[in-house]
Amino acid sequence: MADFKINDEVTGIVTGIESYGIFVNVDDYSGLIHISEISENFVRNVGDFAIVGDKIKVKIIEIDEAEKHLKLSLKSLNEEKKKSKKEKIVETSKGFQSLEDSLEEWVNDKISEISQK
């Protein structure tokens, strides 16, 4: 018997596709990726994300040991990838000074452009 925990990333086999989600078999457990857990974006067709027989990596968001059922998420897995790809913004010592230095020139250029029309 598998020893699953919430937030574990696991690989399973797609066993079925319905309009409301994707069914996945993970070891001895059945799982469902509900349509709301497939993507951050609007999901028009669940079948666009997997086909029966696909190996798919998912994140466990809920476990029902009695029924041997998992609630799974693709969306959560993708959110973590996005977070890890973000780079920290390095603040410069000048801060907004460069904007302040250029502001008067930009305003004068725009006034000149407008008055020529």
mmCIF file with all atom_site columns, N, CA, C and O in Angstrom, residues 40-65:
data_model
loop_
_atom_site.group_PDB
_atom_site.id
_atom_site.type_symbol
_atom_site.label_atom_id
_atom_site.label_alt_id
_atom_site.label_comp_id
_atom_site.label_asym_id
_atom_site.label_entity_id
_atom_site.label_seq_id
_atom_site.pdbx_PDB_ins_code
_atom_site.Cartn_x
_atom_site.Cartn_y
_atom_site.Cartn_z
_atom_site.occupancy
_atom_site.B_iso_or_equiv
_atom_site.pdbx_formal_charge
_atom_site.auth_seq_id
_atom_site.auth_comp_id
_atom_site.auth_asym_id
_atom_site.auth_atom_id
_atom_site.pdbx_PDB_model_num
ATOM 1   N N  . GLU A 1 40 ? -4.987  27.229 -14.658 1.00 0.00 ? 40 GLU A N  1
ATOM 2   C CA . GLU A 1 40 ? -5.373  28.570 -14.209 1.00 0.00 ? 40 GLU A CA 1
ATOM 3   C C  . GLU A 1 40 ? -6.311  29.212 -15.231 1.00 0.00 ? 40 GLU A C  1
ATOM 4   O O  . GLU A 1 40 ? -7.147  30.028 -14.891 1.00 0.00 ? 40 GLU A O  1
ATOM 5   N N  . ASN A 1 41 ? -6.138  28.843 -16.482 1.00 0.00 ? 41 ASN A N  1
ATOM 6   C CA . ASN A 1 41 ? -6.927  29.405 -17.571 1.00 0.00 ? 41 ASN A CA 1
ATOM 7   C C  . ASN A 1 41 ? -8.231  28.622 -17.748 1.00 0.00 ? 41 ASN A C  1
ATOM 8   O O  . ASN A 1 41 ? -8.383  27.530 -17.205 1.00 0.00 ? 41 ASN A O  1
ATOM 9   N N  . PHE A 1 42 ? -9.126  29.175 -18.537 1.00 0.00 ? 42 PHE A N  1
ATOM 10  C CA . PHE A 1 42 ? -10.409 28.526 -18.827 1.00 0.00 ? 42 PHE A CA 1
ATOM 11  C C  . PHE A 1 42 ? -10.164 27.207 -19.554 1.00 0.00 ? 42 PHE A C  1
ATOM 12  O O  . PHE A 1 42 ? -9.392  27.142 -20.506 1.00 0.00 ? 42 PHE A O  1
ATOM 13  N N  . VAL A 1 43 ? -10.799 26.148 -19.094 1.00 0.00 ? 43 VAL A N  1
ATOM 14  C CA . VAL A 1 43 ? -10.670 24.835 -19.718 1.00 0.00 ? 43 VAL A CA 1
ATOM 15  C C  . VAL A 1 43 ? -11.952 24.560 -20.501 1.00 0.00 ? 43 VAL A C  1
ATOM 16  O O  . VAL A 1 43 ? -12.990 24.274 -19.925 1.00 0.00 ? 43 VAL A O  1
ATOM 17  N N  . ARG A 1 44 ? -11.848 24.665 -21.800 1.00 0.00 ? 44 ARG A N  1
ATOM 18  C CA . ARG A 1 44 ? -13.013 24.422 -22.666 1.00 0.00 ? 44 ARG A CA 1
ATOM 19  C C  . ARG A 1 44 ? -13.212 22.922 -22.861 1.00 0.00 ? 44 ARG A C  1
ATOM 20  O O  . ARG A 1 44 ? -14.329 22.421 -22.829 1.00 0.00 ? 44 ARG A O  1
ATOM 21  N N  . ASN A 1 45 ? -12.096 22.198 -23.064 1.00 0.00 ? 45 ASN A N  1
ATOM 22  C CA . ASN A 1 45 ? -12.179 20.774 -23.351 1.00 0.00 ? 45 ASN A CA 1
ATOM 23  C C  . ASN A 1 45 ? -11.138 20.035 -22.510 1.00 0.00 ? 45 ASN A C  1
ATOM 24  O O  . ASN A 1 45 ? -9.938  20.194 -22.735 1.00 0.00 ? 45 ASN A O  1
ATOM 25  N N  . VAL A 1 46 ? -11.584 19.235 -21.577 1.00 0.00 ? 46 VAL A N  1
ATOM 26  C CA . VAL A 1 46 ? -10.693 18.487 -20.693 1.00 0.00 ? 46 VAL A CA 1
ATOM 27  C C  . VAL A 1 46 ? -9.767  17.586 -21.509 1.00 0.00 ? 46 VAL A C  1
ATOM 28  O O  . VAL A 1 46 ? -8.598  17.412 -21.183 1.00 0.00 ? 46 VAL A O  1
ATOM 29  N N  . GLY A 1 47 ? -10.274 17.059 -22.612 1.00 0.00 ? 47 GLY A N  1
ATOM 30  C CA . GLY A 1 47 ? -9.491  16.171 -23.473 1.00 0.00 ? 47 GLY A CA 1
ATOM 31  C C  . GLY A 1 47 ? -8.285  16.828 -24.117 1.00 0.00 ? 47 GLY A C  1
ATOM 32  O O  . GLY A 1 47 ? -7.418  16.137 -24.657 1.00 0.00 ? 47 GLY A O  1
ATOM 33  N N  . ASP A 1 48 ? -8.199  18.151 -24.064 1.00 0.00 ? 48 ASP A N  1
ATOM 34  C CA . ASP A 1 48 ? -7.030  18.849 -24.599 1.00 0.00 ? 48 ASP A CA 1
ATOM 35  C C  . ASP A 1 48 ? -5.810  18.686 -23.693 1.00 0.00 ? 48 ASP A C  1
ATOM 36  O O  . ASP A 1 48 ? -4.686  18.989 -24.102 1.00 0.00 ? 48 ASP A O  1
ATOM 37  N N  . PHE A 1 49 ? -6.015  18.215 -22.465 1.00 0.00 ? 49 PHE A N  1
ATOM 38  C CA . PHE A 1 49 ? -4.933  18.148 -21.484 1.00 0.00 ? 49 PHE A CA 1
ATOM 39  C C  . PHE A 1 49 ? -4.380  16.742 -21.279 1.00 0.00 ? 49 PHE A C  1
ATOM 40  O O  . PHE A 1 49 ? -3.285  16.574 -20.750 1.00 0.00 ? 49 PHE A O  1
ATOM 41  N N  . ALA A 1 50 ? -5.111  15.729 -21.684 1.00 0.00 ? 50 ALA A N  1
ATOM 42  C CA . ALA A 1 50 ? -4.645  14.346 -21.529 1.00 0.00 ? 50 ALA A CA 1
ATOM 43  C C  . ALA A 1 50 ? -5.519  13.419 -22.344 1.00 0.00 ? 50 ALA A C  1
ATOM 44  O O  . ALA A 1 50 ? -6.653  13.763 -22.699 1.00 0.00 ? 50 ALA A O  1
ATOM 45  N N  . ILE A 1 51 ? -4.972  12.228 -22.626 1.00 0.00 ? 51 ILE A N  1
ATOM 46  C CA . ILE A 1 51 ? -5.763  11.176 -23.266 1.00 0.00 ? 51 ILE A CA 1
ATOM 47  C C  . ILE A 1 51 ? -5.591  9.893  -22.457 1.00 0.00 ? 51 ILE A C  1
ATOM 48  O O  . ILE A 1 51 ? -4.601  9.735  -21.734 1.00 0.00 ? 51 ILE A O  1
ATOM 49  N N  . VAL A 1 52 ? -6.552  9.016  -22.569 1.00 0.00 ? 52 VAL A N  1
ATOM 50  C CA . VAL A 1 52 ? -6.509  7.753  -21.829 1.00 0.00 ? 52 VAL A CA 1
ATOM 51  C C  . VAL A 1 52 ? -5.205  7.026  -22.172 1.00 0.00 ? 52 VAL A C  1
ATOM 52  O O  . VAL A 1 52 ? -4.829  6.915  -23.337 1.00 0.00 ? 52 VAL A O  1
ATOM 53  N N  . GLY A 1 53 ? -4.517  6.567  -21.129 1.00 0.00 ? 53 GLY A N  1
ATOM 54  C CA . GLY A 1 53 ? -3.252  5.861  -21.291 1.00 0.00 ? 53 GLY A CA 1
ATOM 55  C C  . GLY A 1 53 ? -2.029  6.727  -21.037 1.00 0.00 ? 53 GLY A C  1
ATOM 56  O O  . GLY A 1 53 ? -0.927  6.208  -20.867 1.00 0.00 ? 53 GLY A O  1
ATOM 57  N N  . ASP A 1 54 ? -2.214  8.059  -21.016 1.00 0.00 ? 54 ASP A N  1
ATOM 58  C CA . ASP A 1 54 ? -1.084  8.963  -20.741 1.00 0.00 ? 54 ASP A CA 1
ATOM 59  C C  . ASP A 1 54 ? -0.532  8.745  -19.340 1.00 0.00 ? 54 ASP A C  1
ATOM 60  O O  . ASP A 1 54 ? -1.290  8.506  -18.398 1.00 0.00 ? 54 ASP A O  1
ATOM 61  N N  . LYS A 1 55 ? 0.795   8.852  -19.209 1.00 0.00 ? 55 LYS A N  1
ATOM 62  C CA . LYS A 1 55 ? 1.414   8.962  -17.887 1.00 0.00 ? 55 LYS A CA 1
ATOM 63  C C  . LYS A 1 55 ? 1.396   10.444 -17.558 1.00 0.00 ? 55 LYS A C  1
ATOM 64  O O  . LYS A 1 55 ? 1.784   11.272 -18.389 1.00 0.00 ? 55 LYS A O  1
ATOM 65  N N  . ILE A 1 56 ? 0.942   10.768 -16.360 1.00 0.00 ? 56 ILE A N  1
ATOM 66  C CA . ILE A 1 56 ? 0.776   12.172 -16.014 1.00 0.00 ? 56 ILE A CA 1
ATOM 67  C C  . ILE A 1 56 ? 1.272   12.421 -14.596 1.00 0.00 ? 56 ILE A C  1
ATOM 68  O O  . ILE A 1 56 ? 1.035   11.623 -13.697 1.00 0.00 ? 56 ILE A O  1
ATOM 69  N N  . LYS A 1 57 ? 2.004   13.518 -14.428 1.00 0.00 ? 57 LYS A N  1
ATOM 70  C CA . LYS A 1 57 ? 2.505   13.897 -13.110 1.00 0.00 ? 57 LYS A CA 1
ATOM 71  C C  . LYS A 1 57 ? 1.513   14.885 -12.494 1.00 0.00 ? 57 LYS A C  1
ATOM 72  O O  . LYS A 1 57 ? 1.107   15.847 -13.153 1.00 0.00 ? 57 LYS A O  1
ATOM 73  N N  . VAL A 1 58 ? 1.110   14.625 -11.248 1.00 0.00 ? 58 VAL A N  1
ATOM 74  C CA . VAL A 1 58 ? 0.104   15.439 -10.575 1.00 0.00 ? 58 VAL A CA 1
ATOM 75  C C  . VAL A 1 58 ? 0.493   15.662 -9.117  1.00 0.00 ? 58 VAL A C  1
ATOM 76  O O  . VAL A 1 58 ? 1.401   15.012 -8.598  1.00 0.00 ? 58 VAL A O  1
ATOM 77  N N  . LYS A 1 59 ? -0.214  16.548 -8.469  1.00 0.00 ? 59 LYS A N  1
ATOM 78  C CA . LYS A 1 59 ? -0.003  16.828 -7.051  1.00 0.00 ? 59 LYS A CA 1
ATOM 79  C C  . LYS A 1 59 ? -1.237  16.381 -6.278  1.00 0.00 ? 59 LYS A C  1
ATOM 80  O O  . LYS A 1 59 ? -2.369  16.634 -6.707  1.00 0.00 ? 59 LYS A O  1
ATOM 81  N N  . ILE A 1 60 ? -1.015  15.724 -5.145  1.00 0.00 ? 60 ILE A N  1
ATOM 82  C CA . ILE A 1 60 ? -2.127  15.267 -4.312  1.00 0.00 ? 60 ILE A CA 1
ATOM 83  C C  . ILE A 1 60 ? -2.619  16.433 -3.449  1.00 0.00 ? 60 ILE A C  1
ATOM 84  O O  . ILE A 1 60 ? -1.824  17.060 -2.741  1.00 0.00 ? 60 ILE A O  1
ATOM 85  N N  . ILE A 1 61 ? -3.927  16.721 -3.520  1.00 0.00 ? 61 ILE A N  1
ATOM 86  C CA . ILE A 1 61 ? -4.473  17.810 -2.702  1.00 0.00 ? 61 ILE A CA 1
ATOM 87  C C  . ILE A 1 61 ? -5.418  17.305 -1.616  1.00 0.00 ? 61 ILE A C  1
ATOM 88  O O  . ILE A 1 61 ? -5.729  18.038 -0.678  1.00 0.00 ? 61 ILE A O  1
ATOM 89  N N  . GLU A 1 62 ? -5.865  16.050 -1.740  1.00 0.00 ? 62 GLU A N  1
ATOM 90  C CA . GLU A 1 62 ? -6.718  15.462 -0.698  1.00 0.00 ? 62 GLU A CA 1
ATOM 91  C C  . GLU A 1 62 ? -6.668  13.940 -0.816  1.00 0.00 ? 62 GLU A C  1
ATOM 92  O O  . GLU A 1 62 ? -6.559  13.404 -1.920  1.00 0.00 ? 62 GLU A O  1
ATOM 93  N N  . ILE A 1 63 ? -6.747  13.259 0.334   1.00 0.00 ? 63 ILE A N  1
ATOM 94  C CA . ILE A 1 63 ? -6.679  11.800 0.358   1.00 0.00 ? 63 ILE A CA 1
ATOM 95  C C  . ILE A 1 63 ? -7.854  11.243 1.152   1.00 0.00 ? 63 ILE A C  1
ATOM 96  O O  . ILE A 1 63 ? -8.119  11.686 2.259   1.00 0.00 ? 63 ILE A O  1
ATOM 97  N N  . ASP A 1 64 ? -8.544  10.262 0.565   1.00 0.00 ? 64 ASP A N  1
ATOM 98  C CA . ASP A 1 64 ? -9.597  9.524  1.263   1.00 0.00 ? 64 ASP A CA 1
ATOM 99  C C  . ASP A 1 64 ? -9.112  8.085  1.383   1.00 0.00 ? 64 ASP A C  1
ATOM 100 O O  . ASP A 1 64 ? -9.234  7.294  0.445   1.00 0.00 ? 64 ASP A O  1
ATOM 101 N N  . GLU A 1 65 ? -8.504  7.753  2.539   1.00 0.00 ? 65 GLU A N  1
ATOM 102 C CA . GLU A 1 65 ? -7.918  6.422  2.756   1.00 0.00 ? 65 GLU A CA 1
ATOM 103 C C  . GLU A 1 65 ? -8.980  5.325  2.707   1.00 0.00 ? 65 GLU A C  1
ATOM 104 O O  . GLU A 1 65 ? -8.736  4.246  2.175   1.00 0.00 ? 65 GLU A O  1
#
